[in-house]
Amino acid sequence: MRMTREEILSSLDTALAEKQFVIYIQPQFNHATKQLVGGEALVRWIHPEHGMQSPVDFIPVFEDSGLIPKLDLYVFERVCEYQRKCLDEDSYTFPLSFNVSRKDLLLPDYIDSMEEIRKAYDVPVEYLRAEITESSAVMGGSEHAVEIINRFHELGYMVEMDDFGCGYSSLNALKDLEVDILKLDIKFLRGHVGGRGGIIISSVINMAKWLNTPVIAEGVETFEQADYMLSIGCEIIQGYCYSKPLPADEYHKLAVESNYM
Ligand code: C2E
Ligand code: CA
Ligand code: CA
Ligand code: CA
């Protein structure tokens, strides 16, 4: 059942204290080799009365109200906890991406707080990748975004530009920001292969190649689309054709199995 804005805002603290937020992980596959290469952590709210809530409904509410950093740090902690568990079991070694809201990055000590958490769980940065949206760049001014990315890089994090191509200034963002990976959501560009959408997608892939920046294609729902992406040089796929986001333990099973293949 959908919660109202007031319900969402007033229940954050209880929800955090009672661990109602959990991470789901959507696997990322190399479509050329069919191998798992990593995943993205996506938050879910399992509300005791209202049931499972979609981040599409509650994330914007927490963003508007300035409460999002609390939730994102909580999610980041769950990601570190998960990676620590895997490292302890020696079960696998795939990196996980996590979302950083543009509002988080306006807090001067947000990355310090992340680092405290990461150190507490003793997770090497190679296992963690920060996803920022291109609009983060516009939001605080691109100078601020450059600083943020430099800071992440100094600490050793890879930075992914999420939802590339969905904003109005993708090309500007790309010019100014030295991100390590581009995430291209083909949902917004899809159309007939060979149509305008197809031309834009393949141009982005080419441009990314020239920039030496790998691309992850998101929102890929059919293997036909995945084959098309591969044919134009984009191997990494995150989409329903392979898997929806999975509860962390299901993802874990998949990861452990694929590590022994
Ligand atoms: P996003 O970061 O762009 O994440 C990708 C979204 O696309 C996910 O939706 C995923 O389930 C969906 N998706 C993946 N493959 C497909 C596909 O083939 N077809 C379709 N139709 N959808 C696909 P989800 O999990 O509902 O998350 C929605 C958005 O909520 C995320 O978009 C992100 O902006 C935000 N979000 C989720 N978790 C967090 C979080 O921990 N912190 C913050 N700040 N935002 C989050
Ligand atoms: Ca994302
Ligand atoms: Ca995305
Ligand atoms: Ca997004």
PDB file of C-alpha atoms and ligand atoms in Angstrom:
ATOM      1  CA  MET A   1       0.000   0.000   0.000  1.00  0.00           C
ATOM      2  CA  ARG A   2       1.270   3.423  -0.983  1.00  0.00           C
ATOM      3  CA  MET A   3       2.273   5.656   1.943  1.00  0.00           C
ATOM      4  CA  THR A   4       1.596   9.378   2.125  1.00  0.00           C
ATOM      5  CA  ARG A   5       4.398  11.901   2.252  1.00  0.00           C
ATOM      6  CA  GLU A   6       3.650  12.533   5.950  1.00  0.00           C
ATOM      7  CA  GLU A   7       3.746   8.821   6.768  1.00  0.00           C
ATOM      8  CA  ILE A   8       7.030   8.440   4.924  1.00  0.00           C
ATOM      9  CA  LEU A   9       8.685  11.383   6.662  1.00  0.00           C
ATOM     10  CA  SER A  10       7.461  10.565  10.156  1.00  0.00           C
ATOM     11  CA  SER A  11       8.536   6.926  10.044  1.00  0.00           C
ATOM     12  CA  LEU A  12      12.156   7.232   8.898  1.00  0.00           C
ATOM     13  CA  ASP A  13      13.773   7.048  12.340  1.00  0.00           C
ATOM     14  CA  THR A  14      11.711   4.068  13.465  1.00  0.00           C
ATOM     15  CA  ALA A  15      12.323   2.369  10.136  1.00  0.00           C
ATOM     16  CA  LEU A  16      16.091   2.833  10.476  1.00  0.00           C
ATOM     17  CA  ALA A  17      16.079   1.683  14.102  1.00  0.00           C
ATOM     18  CA  GLU A  18      13.997  -1.388  13.254  1.00  0.00           C
ATOM     19  CA  LYS A  19      16.013  -2.221  10.132  1.00  0.00           C
ATOM     20  CA  GLN A  20      12.991  -2.029   7.853  1.00  0.00           C
ATOM     21  CA  PHE A  21      15.217  -0.947   4.970  1.00  0.00           C
ATOM     22  CA  VAL A  22      17.035  -3.758   3.189  1.00  0.00           C
ATOM     23  CA  ILE A  23      19.256  -3.915   0.159  1.00  0.00           C
ATOM     24  CA  TYR A  24      18.368  -5.792  -2.983  1.00  0.00           C
ATOM     25  CA  ILE A  25      21.161  -6.370  -5.457  1.00  0.00           C
ATOM     26  CA  GLN A  26      20.764  -6.363  -9.214  1.00  0.00           C
ATOM     27  CA  PRO A  27      23.444  -8.458 -10.915  1.00  0.00           C
ATOM     28  CA  GLN A  28      25.528  -7.115 -13.784  1.00  0.00           C
ATOM     29  CA  PHE A  29      26.660  -9.532 -16.462  1.00  0.00           C
ATOM     30  CA  ASN A  30      29.239  -9.472 -19.190  1.00  0.00           C
ATOM     31  CA  HIS A  31      27.046 -10.467 -22.109  1.00  0.00           C
ATOM     32  CA  ALA A  32      30.036 -11.634 -24.168  1.00  0.00           C
ATOM     33  CA  THR A  33      31.115 -14.219 -21.597  1.00  0.00           C
ATOM     34  CA  LYS A  34      27.762 -14.561 -19.769  1.00  0.00           C
ATOM     35  CA  GLN A  35      29.643 -14.080 -16.493  1.00  0.00           C
ATOM     36  CA  LEU A  36      28.568 -12.144 -13.440  1.00  0.00           C
ATOM     37  CA  VAL A  37      30.803  -9.112 -12.958  1.00  0.00           C
ATOM     38  CA  GLY A  38      29.177  -7.171 -10.124  1.00  0.00           C
ATOM     39  CA  GLY A  39      25.956  -5.677  -8.881  1.00  0.00           C
ATOM     40  CA  GLU A  40      24.108  -2.565  -7.791  1.00  0.00           C
ATOM     41  CA  ALA A  41      22.604  -2.209  -4.321  1.00  0.00           C
ATOM     42  CA  LEU A  42      19.049  -0.834  -4.436  1.00  0.00           C
ATOM     43  CA  VAL A  43      17.120  -0.035  -1.298  1.00  0.00           C
ATOM     44  CA  ARG A  44      13.742  -1.557  -0.450  1.00  0.00           C
ATOM     45  CA  TRP A  45      11.501  -0.612   2.437  1.00  0.00           C
ATOM     46  CA  ILE A  46       9.697  -3.537   3.985  1.00  0.00           C
ATOM     47  CA  HIS A  47       7.110  -1.654   6.004  1.00  0.00           C
ATOM     48  CA  PRO A  48       5.446  -3.746   8.762  1.00  0.00           C
ATOM     49  CA  GLU A  49       1.963  -2.402   7.956  1.00  0.00           C
ATOM     50  CA  HIS A  50       2.136  -0.989   4.440  1.00  0.00           C
ATOM     51  CA  GLY A  51       4.265  -3.722   2.880  1.00  0.00           C
ATOM     52  CA  MET A  52       7.102  -3.358   0.393  1.00  0.00           C
ATOM     53  CA  GLN A  53       7.645   0.234  -0.739  1.00  0.00           C
ATOM     54  CA  SER A  54       9.393   1.200  -3.964  1.00  0.00           C
ATOM     55  CA  PRO A  55      12.348   3.610  -3.791  1.00  0.00           C
ATOM     56  CA  VAL A  56      10.692   5.572  -6.594  1.00  0.00           C
ATOM     57  CA  ASP A  57       8.040   6.605  -4.046  1.00  0.00           C
ATOM     58  CA  PHE A  58      10.133   7.332  -0.960  1.00  0.00           C
ATOM     59  CA  ILE A  59      13.582   8.418  -2.215  1.00  0.00           C
ATOM     60  CA  PRO A  60      12.304  11.725  -3.705  1.00  0.00           C
ATOM     61  CA  VAL A  61      10.476  12.485  -0.442  1.00  0.00           C
ATOM     62  CA  PHE A  62      13.656  12.006   1.596  1.00  0.00           C
ATOM     63  CA  GLU A  63      15.591  14.031  -0.982  1.00  0.00           C
ATOM     64  CA  ASP A  64      13.195  16.999  -0.801  1.00  0.00           C
ATOM     65  CA  SER A  65      13.160  17.016   2.953  1.00  0.00           C
ATOM     66  CA  GLY A  66      16.930  16.764   3.345  1.00  0.00           C
ATOM     67  CA  LEU A  67      16.739  13.407   5.151  1.00  0.00           C
ATOM     68  CA  ILE A  68      18.271  11.339   2.347  1.00  0.00           C
ATOM     69  CA  PRO A  69      21.866  11.304   3.692  1.00  0.00           C
ATOM     70  CA  LYS A  70      20.694   9.341   6.735  1.00  0.00           C
ATOM     71  CA  LEU A  71      19.162   6.664   4.552  1.00  0.00           C
ATOM     72  CA  ASP A  72      22.014   6.563   2.039  1.00  0.00           C
ATOM     73  CA  LEU A  73      24.592   6.149   4.803  1.00  0.00           C
ATOM     74  CA  TYR A  74      22.483   3.353   6.248  1.00  0.00           C
ATOM     75  CA  VAL A  75      22.382   1.654   2.830  1.00  0.00           C
ATOM     76  CA  PHE A  76      26.123   2.193   2.417  1.00  0.00           C
ATOM     77  CA  GLU A  77      26.663   0.516   5.777  1.00  0.00           C
ATOM     78  CA  ARG A  78      24.579  -2.500   4.686  1.00  0.00           C
ATOM     79  CA  VAL A  79      26.699  -2.701   1.512  1.00  0.00           C
ATOM     80  CA  CYS A  80      29.916  -2.666   3.565  1.00  0.00           C
ATOM     81  CA  GLU A  81      28.453  -5.246   5.922  1.00  0.00           C
ATOM     82  CA  TYR A  82      27.580  -7.487   2.979  1.00  0.00           C
ATOM     83  CA  GLN A  83      31.041  -7.161   1.412  1.00  0.00           C
ATOM     84  CA  ARG A  84      32.687  -7.824   4.788  1.00  0.00           C
ATOM     85  CA  LYS A  85      30.698 -11.035   5.112  1.00  0.00           C
ATOM     86  CA  CYS A  86      31.797 -12.153   1.637  1.00  0.00           C
ATOM     87  CA  LEU A  87      35.430 -11.326   2.354  1.00  0.00           C
ATOM     88  CA  ASP A  88      35.275 -13.261   5.635  1.00  0.00           C
ATOM     89  CA  GLU A  89      33.788 -16.282   3.898  1.00  0.00           C
ATOM     90  CA  ASP A  90      36.284 -15.810   1.106  1.00  0.00           C
ATOM     91  CA  SER A  91      33.278 -16.554  -1.064  1.00  0.00           C
ATOM     92  CA  TYR A  92      33.679 -14.092  -3.904  1.00  0.00           C
ATOM     93  CA  THR A  93      35.164 -10.828  -5.017  1.00  0.00           C
ATOM     94  CA  PHE A  94      32.707  -8.748  -7.047  1.00  0.00           C
ATOM     95  CA  PRO A  95      32.394  -4.995  -6.567  1.00  0.00           C
ATOM     96  CA  LEU A  96      29.044  -3.483  -5.586  1.00  0.00           C
ATOM     97  CA  SER A  97      27.742  -0.108  -6.664  1.00  0.00           C
ATOM     98  CA  PHE A  98      25.740   2.089  -4.336  1.00  0.00           C
ATOM     99  CA  ASN A  99      23.729   5.238  -5.031  1.00  0.00           C
ATOM    100  CA  VAL A 100      24.798   8.637  -3.816  1.00  0.00           C
ATOM    101  CA  SER A 101      22.114  11.279  -4.017  1.00  0.00           C
ATOM    102  CA  ARG A 102      23.094  14.762  -5.156  1.00  0.00           C
ATOM    103  CA  LYS A 103      21.765  16.009  -1.801  1.00  0.00           C
ATOM    104  CA  ASP A 104      24.273  13.794   0.043  1.00  0.00           C
ATOM    105  CA  LEU A 105      27.128  15.474  -1.763  1.00  0.00           C
ATOM    106  CA  LEU A 106      26.083  18.919  -0.618  1.00  0.00           C
ATOM    107  CA  LEU A 107      26.960  17.861   2.931  1.00  0.00           C
ATOM    108  CA  PRO A 108      30.611  18.737   3.461  1.00  0.00           C
ATOM    109  CA  ASP A 109      31.316  15.702   5.644  1.00  0.00           C
ATOM    110  CA  TYR A 110      29.303  13.084   3.781  1.00  0.00           C
ATOM    111  CA  ILE A 111      32.322  11.303   2.325  1.00  0.00           C
ATOM    112  CA  ASP A 112      34.069  11.415   5.735  1.00  0.00           C
ATOM    113  CA  SER A 113      31.072   9.640   7.229  1.00  0.00           C
ATOM    114  CA  MET A 114      31.246   7.036   4.462  1.00  0.00           C
ATOM    115  CA  GLU A 115      34.907   6.494   5.139  1.00  0.00           C
ATOM    116  CA  GLU A 116      34.260   5.948   8.852  1.00  0.00           C
ATOM    117  CA  ILE A 117      31.773   3.245   7.996  1.00  0.00           C
ATOM    118  CA  ARG A 118      34.002   1.631   5.396  1.00  0.00           C
ATOM    119  CA  LYS A 119      36.921   1.535   7.821  1.00  0.00           C
ATOM    120  CA  ALA A 120      34.771   0.101  10.600  1.00  0.00           C
ATOM    121  CA  TYR A 121      33.926  -2.827   8.295  1.00  0.00           C
ATOM    122  CA  ASP A 122      37.433  -2.882   6.891  1.00  0.00           C
ATOM    123  CA  VAL A 123      36.293  -3.167   3.266  1.00  0.00           C
ATOM    124  CA  PRO A 124      38.873  -2.277   0.589  1.00  0.00           C
ATOM    125  CA  VAL A 125      37.587   0.496  -1.735  1.00  0.00           C
ATOM    126  CA  GLU A 126      37.946  -1.748  -4.773  1.00  0.00           C
ATOM    127  CA  TYR A 127      34.770  -3.499  -3.686  1.00  0.00           C
ATOM    128  CA  LEU A 128      32.726  -0.307  -3.651  1.00  0.00           C
ATOM    129  CA  ARG A 129      31.644   1.968  -6.494  1.00  0.00           C
ATOM    130  CA  ALA A 130      29.877   5.276  -6.113  1.00  0.00           C
ATOM    131  CA  GLU A 131      27.021   6.021  -8.531  1.00  0.00           C
ATOM    132  CA  ILE A 132      26.251   9.675  -8.956  1.00  0.00           C
ATOM    133  CA  THR A 133      23.735  11.094 -11.413  1.00  0.00           C
ATOM    134  CA  GLU A 134      24.706  13.599 -14.037  1.00  0.00           C
ATOM    135  CA  SER A 135      22.335  16.054 -12.379  1.00  0.00           C
ATOM    136  CA  SER A 136      24.562  16.049  -9.269  1.00  0.00           C
ATOM    137  CA  ALA A 137      26.979  17.921 -11.443  1.00  0.00           C
ATOM    138  CA  VAL A 138      24.487  20.582 -12.414  1.00  0.00           C
ATOM    139  CA  MET A 139      23.103  20.867  -8.925  1.00  0.00           C
ATOM    140  CA  GLY A 140      26.133  22.032  -6.966  1.00  0.00           C
ATOM    141  CA  GLY A 141      27.874  23.517  -9.996  1.00  0.00           C
ATOM    142  CA  SER A 142      30.339  21.452 -11.979  1.00  0.00           C
ATOM    143  CA  GLU A 143      33.288  22.723  -9.917  1.00  0.00           C
ATOM    144  CA  HIS A 144      31.758  21.102  -6.887  1.00  0.00           C
ATOM    145  CA  ALA A 145      31.218  17.880  -8.823  1.00  0.00           C
ATOM    146  CA  VAL A 146      34.850  17.877  -9.963  1.00  0.00           C
ATOM    147  CA  GLU A 147      35.932  18.252  -6.336  1.00  0.00           C
ATOM    148  CA  ILE A 148      33.689  15.384  -5.244  1.00  0.00           C
ATOM    149  CA  ILE A 149      35.000  13.089  -7.949  1.00  0.00           C
ATOM    150  CA  ASN A 150      38.599  14.016  -7.139  1.00  0.00           C
ATOM    151  CA  ARG A 151      37.935  13.257  -3.514  1.00  0.00           C
ATOM    152  CA  PHE A 152      36.482   9.827  -4.369  1.00  0.00           C
ATOM    153  CA  HIS A 153      39.442   9.135  -6.639  1.00  0.00           C
ATOM    154  CA  GLU A 154      41.984  10.146  -3.985  1.00  0.00           C
ATOM    155  CA  LEU A 155      40.357   7.640  -1.675  1.00  0.00           C
ATOM    156  CA  GLY A 156      40.459   4.992  -4.396  1.00  0.00           C
ATOM    157  CA  TYR A 157      36.780   4.734  -5.296  1.00  0.00           C
ATOM    158  CA  MET A 158      35.593   4.258  -8.846  1.00  0.00           C
ATOM    159  CA  VAL A 159      32.837   6.672  -9.796  1.00  0.00           C
ATOM    160  CA  GLU A 160      29.972   5.822 -12.120  1.00  0.00           C
ATOM    161  CA  MET A 161      27.787   8.377 -13.839  1.00  0.00           C
ATOM    162  CA  ASP A 162      24.245   7.067 -13.439  1.00  0.00           C
ATOM    163  CA  ASP A 163      21.367   7.721 -15.843  1.00  0.00           C
ATOM    164  CA  PHE A 164      23.705   9.116 -18.450  1.00  0.00           C
ATOM    165  CA  GLY A 165      21.725  10.663 -21.254  1.00  0.00           C
ATOM    166  CA  CYS A 166      18.580  11.319 -19.212  1.00  0.00           C
ATOM    167  CA  GLY A 167      19.373  14.868 -18.171  1.00  0.00           C
ATOM    168  CA  TYR A 168      19.697  17.951 -20.269  1.00  0.00           C
ATOM    169  CA  SER A 169      23.419  18.407 -19.947  1.00  0.00           C
ATOM    170  CA  SER A 170      24.945  14.958 -20.320  1.00  0.00           C
ATOM    171  CA  LEU A 171      27.577  16.118 -22.743  1.00  0.00           C
ATOM    172  CA  ASN A 172      28.638  18.991 -20.521  1.00  0.00           C
ATOM    173  CA  ALA A 173      28.789  16.719 -17.507  1.00  0.00           C
ATOM    174  CA  LEU A 174      30.885  14.266 -19.476  1.00  0.00           C
ATOM    175  CA  LYS A 175      33.245  16.994 -20.627  1.00  0.00           C
ATOM    176  CA  ASP A 176      33.934  18.224 -17.087  1.00  0.00           C
ATOM    177  CA  LEU A 177      33.787  15.058 -15.037  1.00  0.00           C
ATOM    178  CA  GLU A 178      36.311  12.277 -15.229  1.00  0.00           C
ATOM    179  CA  VAL A 179      34.055   9.432 -14.240  1.00  0.00           C
ATOM    180  CA  ASP A 180      35.263   5.831 -14.524  1.00  0.00           C
ATOM    181  CA  ILE A 181      32.095   4.180 -15.820  1.00  0.00           C
ATOM    182  CA  LEU A 182      29.003   5.442 -17.644  1.00  0.00           C
ATOM    183  CA  LYS A 183      25.611   3.921 -16.949  1.00  0.00           C
ATOM    184  CA  LEU A 184      23.310   4.316 -19.899  1.00  0.00           C
ATOM    185  CA  ASP A 185      19.649   3.576 -19.298  1.00  0.00           C
ATOM    186  CA  ILE A 186      18.372   2.390 -22.659  1.00  0.00           C
ATOM    187  CA  LYS A 187      14.753   2.549 -21.434  1.00  0.00           C
ATOM    188  CA  PHE A 188      14.656   6.192 -22.395  1.00  0.00           C
ATOM    189  CA  LEU A 189      16.322   5.759 -25.748  1.00  0.00           C
ATOM    190  CA  ARG A 190      14.834   2.502 -26.873  1.00  0.00           C
ATOM    191  CA  GLY A 191      12.951   2.413 -30.066  1.00  0.00           C
ATOM    192  CA  HIS A 192      13.519   0.401 -33.112  1.00  0.00           C
ATOM    193  CA  VAL A 193      17.058  -0.686 -33.541  1.00  0.00           C
ATOM    194  CA  GLY A 194      18.286   1.527 -36.346  1.00  0.00           C
ATOM    195  CA  GLY A 195      15.843   4.303 -35.448  1.00  0.00           C
ATOM    196  CA  ARG A 196      16.850   7.575 -33.814  1.00  0.00           C
ATOM    197  CA  GLY A 197      17.168   5.905 -30.397  1.00  0.00           C
ATOM    198  CA  GLY A 198      19.540   3.318 -31.848  1.00  0.00           C
ATOM    199  CA  ILE A 199      21.686   5.997 -33.482  1.00  0.00           C
ATOM    200  CA  ILE A 200      22.016   7.905 -30.218  1.00  0.00           C
ATOM    201  CA  ILE A 201      22.856   4.761 -28.247  1.00  0.00           C
ATOM    202  CA  SER A 202      25.577   3.656 -30.651  1.00  0.00           C
ATOM    203  CA  SER A 203      27.041   7.164 -30.789  1.00  0.00           C
ATOM    204  CA  VAL A 204      27.268   7.247 -26.992  1.00  0.00           C
ATOM    205  CA  ILE A 205      29.017   3.871 -26.977  1.00  0.00           C
ATOM    206  CA  ASN A 206      31.503   5.130 -29.571  1.00  0.00           C
ATOM    207  CA  MET A 207      32.124   8.342 -27.694  1.00  0.00           C
ATOM    208  CA  ALA A 208      32.682   6.392 -24.469  1.00  0.00           C
ATOM    209  CA  LYS A 209      35.254   4.236 -26.283  1.00  0.00           C
ATOM    210  CA  TRP A 210      37.163   7.313 -27.402  1.00  0.00           C
ATOM    211  CA  LEU A 211      37.076   8.504 -23.797  1.00  0.00           C
ATOM    212  CA  ASN A 212      38.245   5.084 -22.615  1.00  0.00           C
ATOM    213  CA  THR A 213      35.215   4.836 -20.348  1.00  0.00           C
ATOM    214  CA  PRO A 214      33.383   1.510 -20.021  1.00  0.00           C
ATOM    215  CA  VAL A 215      29.597   1.594 -20.317  1.00  0.00           C
ATOM    216  CA  ILE A 216      27.054  -0.421 -18.363  1.00  0.00           C
ATOM    217  CA  ALA A 217      23.721  -0.680 -20.170  1.00  0.00           C
ATOM    218  CA  GLU A 218      20.750  -0.538 -17.815  1.00  0.00           C
ATOM    219  CA  GLY A 219      17.101  -1.238 -18.448  1.00  0.00           C
ATOM    220  CA  VAL A 220      17.900  -4.029 -20.900  1.00  0.00           C
ATOM    221  CA  GLU A 221      14.791  -6.196 -20.873  1.00  0.00           C
ATOM    222  CA  THR A 222      15.332  -8.686 -23.697  1.00  0.00           C
ATOM    223  CA  PHE A 223      18.292 -10.679 -24.952  1.00  0.00           C
ATOM    224  CA  GLU A 224      17.644  -9.187 -28.359  1.00  0.00           C
ATOM    225  CA  GLN A 225      18.472  -5.778 -26.871  1.00  0.00           C
ATOM    226  CA  ALA A 226      21.479  -7.245 -25.053  1.00  0.00           C
ATOM    227  CA  ASP A 227      22.741  -8.740 -28.340  1.00  0.00           C
ATOM    228  CA  TYR A 228      22.314  -5.374 -29.999  1.00  0.00           C
ATOM    229  CA  MET A 229      24.276  -3.635 -27.225  1.00  0.00           C
ATOM    230  CA  LEU A 230      27.039  -6.209 -27.558  1.00  0.00           C
ATOM    231  CA  SER A 231      27.106  -5.757 -31.346  1.00  0.00           C
ATOM    232  CA  ILE A 232      27.803  -2.051 -30.914  1.00  0.00           C
ATOM    233  CA  GLY A 233      30.518  -2.690 -28.335  1.00  0.00           C
ATOM    234  CA  CYS A 234      28.772  -2.567 -24.966  1.00  0.00           C
ATOM    235  CA  GLU A 235      29.315  -5.798 -23.058  1.00  0.00           C
ATOM    236  CA  ILE A 236      28.104  -5.104 -19.555  1.00  0.00           C
ATOM    237  CA  ILE A 237      24.384  -5.485 -19.029  1.00  0.00           C
ATOM    238  CA  GLN A 238      22.250  -4.744 -15.982  1.00  0.00           C
ATOM    239  CA  GLY A 239      18.649  -5.490 -16.793  1.00  0.00           C
ATOM    240  CA  TYR A 240      15.619  -7.676 -16.408  1.00  0.00           C
ATOM    241  CA  CYS A 241      16.772  -9.941 -19.258  1.00  0.00           C
ATOM    242  CA  TYR A 242      19.331 -11.335 -16.850  1.00  0.00           C
ATOM    243  CA  SER A 243      17.757 -10.554 -13.512  1.00  0.00           C
ATOM    244  CA  LYS A 244      15.635  -8.169 -11.503  1.00  0.00           C
ATOM    245  CA  PRO A 245      17.179  -6.855  -8.284  1.00  0.00           C
ATOM    246  CA  LEU A 246      17.405  -9.802  -5.888  1.00  0.00           C
ATOM    247  CA  PRO A 247      17.257 -10.073  -2.100  1.00  0.00           C
ATOM    248  CA  ALA A 248      20.898 -10.004  -0.927  1.00  0.00           C
ATOM    249  CA  ASP A 249      20.949 -13.711   0.012  1.00  0.00           C
ATOM    250  CA  GLU A 250      19.688 -14.756  -3.440  1.00  0.00           C
ATOM    251  CA  TYR A 251      22.274 -12.565  -5.133  1.00  0.00           C
ATOM    252  CA  HIS A 252      24.857 -14.096  -2.843  1.00  0.00           C
ATOM    253  CA  LYS A 253      23.965 -17.623  -3.969  1.00  0.00           C
ATOM    254  CA  LEU A 254      24.275 -16.567  -7.590  1.00  0.00           C
ATOM    255  CA  ALA A 255      27.631 -14.903  -6.933  1.00  0.00           C
ATOM    256  CA  VAL A 256      29.060 -17.873  -5.060  1.00  0.00           C
ATOM    257  CA  GLU A 257      27.927 -20.298  -7.790  1.00  0.00           C
ATOM    258  CA  SER A 258      29.313 -18.166 -10.599  1.00  0.00           C
ATOM    259  CA  ASN A 259      32.619 -17.909  -8.797  1.00  0.00           C
ATOM    260  CA  TYR A 260      33.070 -21.670  -8.961  1.00  0.00           C
ATOM    261  CA  MET A 261      31.979 -22.072 -12.556  1.00  0.00           C
TER     262      MET A 261
HETATM  263  P1  C2E B   1      18.630   3.709 -10.620  1.00  0.00           P
HETATM  264  O1  C2E B   1      19.762   4.019  -9.709  1.00  0.00           O
HETATM  265  O2  C2E B   1      18.718   4.212 -12.007  1.00  0.00           O
HETATM  266  O3  C2E B   1      18.480   2.119 -10.576  1.00  0.00           O
HETATM  267  C1  C2E B   1      18.041   1.342 -11.650  1.00  0.00           C
HETATM  268  C2  C2E B   1      16.556   1.097 -11.589  1.00  0.00           C
HETATM  269  O4  C2E B   1      16.137   0.490 -12.810  1.00  0.00           O
HETATM  270  C3  C2E B   1      16.154   0.119 -10.474  1.00  0.00           C
HETATM  271  O5  C2E B   1      14.866   0.506 -10.017  1.00  0.00           O
HETATM  272  C4  C2E B   1      16.076  -1.205 -11.240  1.00  0.00           C
HETATM  273  O6  C2E B   1      15.234  -2.151 -10.618  1.00  0.00           O
HETATM  274  C5  C2E B   1      15.477  -0.730 -12.559  1.00  0.00           C
HETATM  275  N1  C2E B   1      15.769  -1.650 -13.645  1.00  0.00           N
HETATM  276  C6  C2E B   1      16.878  -2.390 -13.837  1.00  0.00           C
HETATM  277  N2  C2E B   1      16.797  -3.121 -14.963  1.00  0.00           N
HETATM  278  C7  C2E B   1      15.583  -2.834 -15.511  1.00  0.00           C
HETATM  279  C8  C2E B   1      14.913  -3.281 -16.706  1.00  0.00           C
HETATM  280  O7  C2E B   1      15.403  -4.092 -17.491  1.00  0.00           O
HETATM  281  N3  C2E B   1      13.680  -2.742 -16.938  1.00  0.00           N
HETATM  282  C9  C2E B   1      13.110  -1.834 -16.104  1.00  0.00           C
HETATM  283  N4  C2E B   1      11.895  -1.377 -16.409  1.00  0.00           N
HETATM  284  N5  C2E B   1      13.707  -1.402 -14.970  1.00  0.00           N
HETATM  285  C10 C2E B   1      14.944  -1.892 -14.685  1.00  0.00           C
HETATM  286  P2  C2E B   1      14.527   0.630  -8.459  1.00  0.00           P
HETATM  287  O8  C2E B   1      15.246  -0.412  -7.674  1.00  0.00           O
HETATM  288  O9  C2E B   1      13.042   0.720  -8.352  1.00  0.00           O
HETATM  289  O10 C2E B   1      15.165   2.006  -8.064  1.00  0.00           O
HETATM  290  C11 C2E B   1      14.670   3.188  -8.620  1.00  0.00           C
HETATM  291  C12 C2E B   1      15.560   4.362  -8.313  1.00  0.00           C
HETATM  292  O11 C2E B   1      15.532   4.671  -6.919  1.00  0.00           O
HETATM  293  C13 C2E B   1      17.026   4.129  -8.624  1.00  0.00           C
HETATM  294  O12 C2E B   1      17.248   4.271  -9.994  1.00  0.00           O
HETATM  295  C14 C2E B   1      17.674   5.206  -7.796  1.00  0.00           C
HETATM  296  O13 C2E B   1      17.600   6.453  -8.447  1.00  0.00           O
HETATM  297  C15 C2E B   1      16.774   5.228  -6.573  1.00  0.00           C
HETATM  298  N6  C2E B   1      17.409   4.423  -5.516  1.00  0.00           N
HETATM  299  C16 C2E B   1      17.322   3.099  -5.256  1.00  0.00           C
HETATM  300  N7  C2E B   1      18.064   2.774  -4.166  1.00  0.00           N
HETATM  301  C17 C2E B   1      18.635   3.921  -3.737  1.00  0.00           C
HETATM  302  C18 C2E B   1      19.492   4.260  -2.629  1.00  0.00           C
HETATM  303  O14 C2E B   1      19.947   3.415  -1.814  1.00  0.00           O
HETATM  304  N8  C2E B   1      19.834   5.585  -2.498  1.00  0.00           N
HETATM  305  C19 C2E B   1      19.388   6.534  -3.386  1.00  0.00           C
HETATM  306  N9  C2E B   1      19.760   7.795  -3.194  1.00  0.00           N
HETATM  307  N10 C2E B   1      18.589   6.249  -4.421  1.00  0.00           N
HETATM  308  C20 C2E B   1      18.216   4.969  -4.591  1.00  0.00           C
HETATM  309 CA    CA B   2      21.898   3.770  -9.723  1.00  0.00          CA
HETATM  310 CA    CA B   3      20.324   4.300 -13.563  1.00  0.00          CA
HETATM  311 CA    CA B   4      18.792   7.279 -10.705  1.00  0.00          CA
END
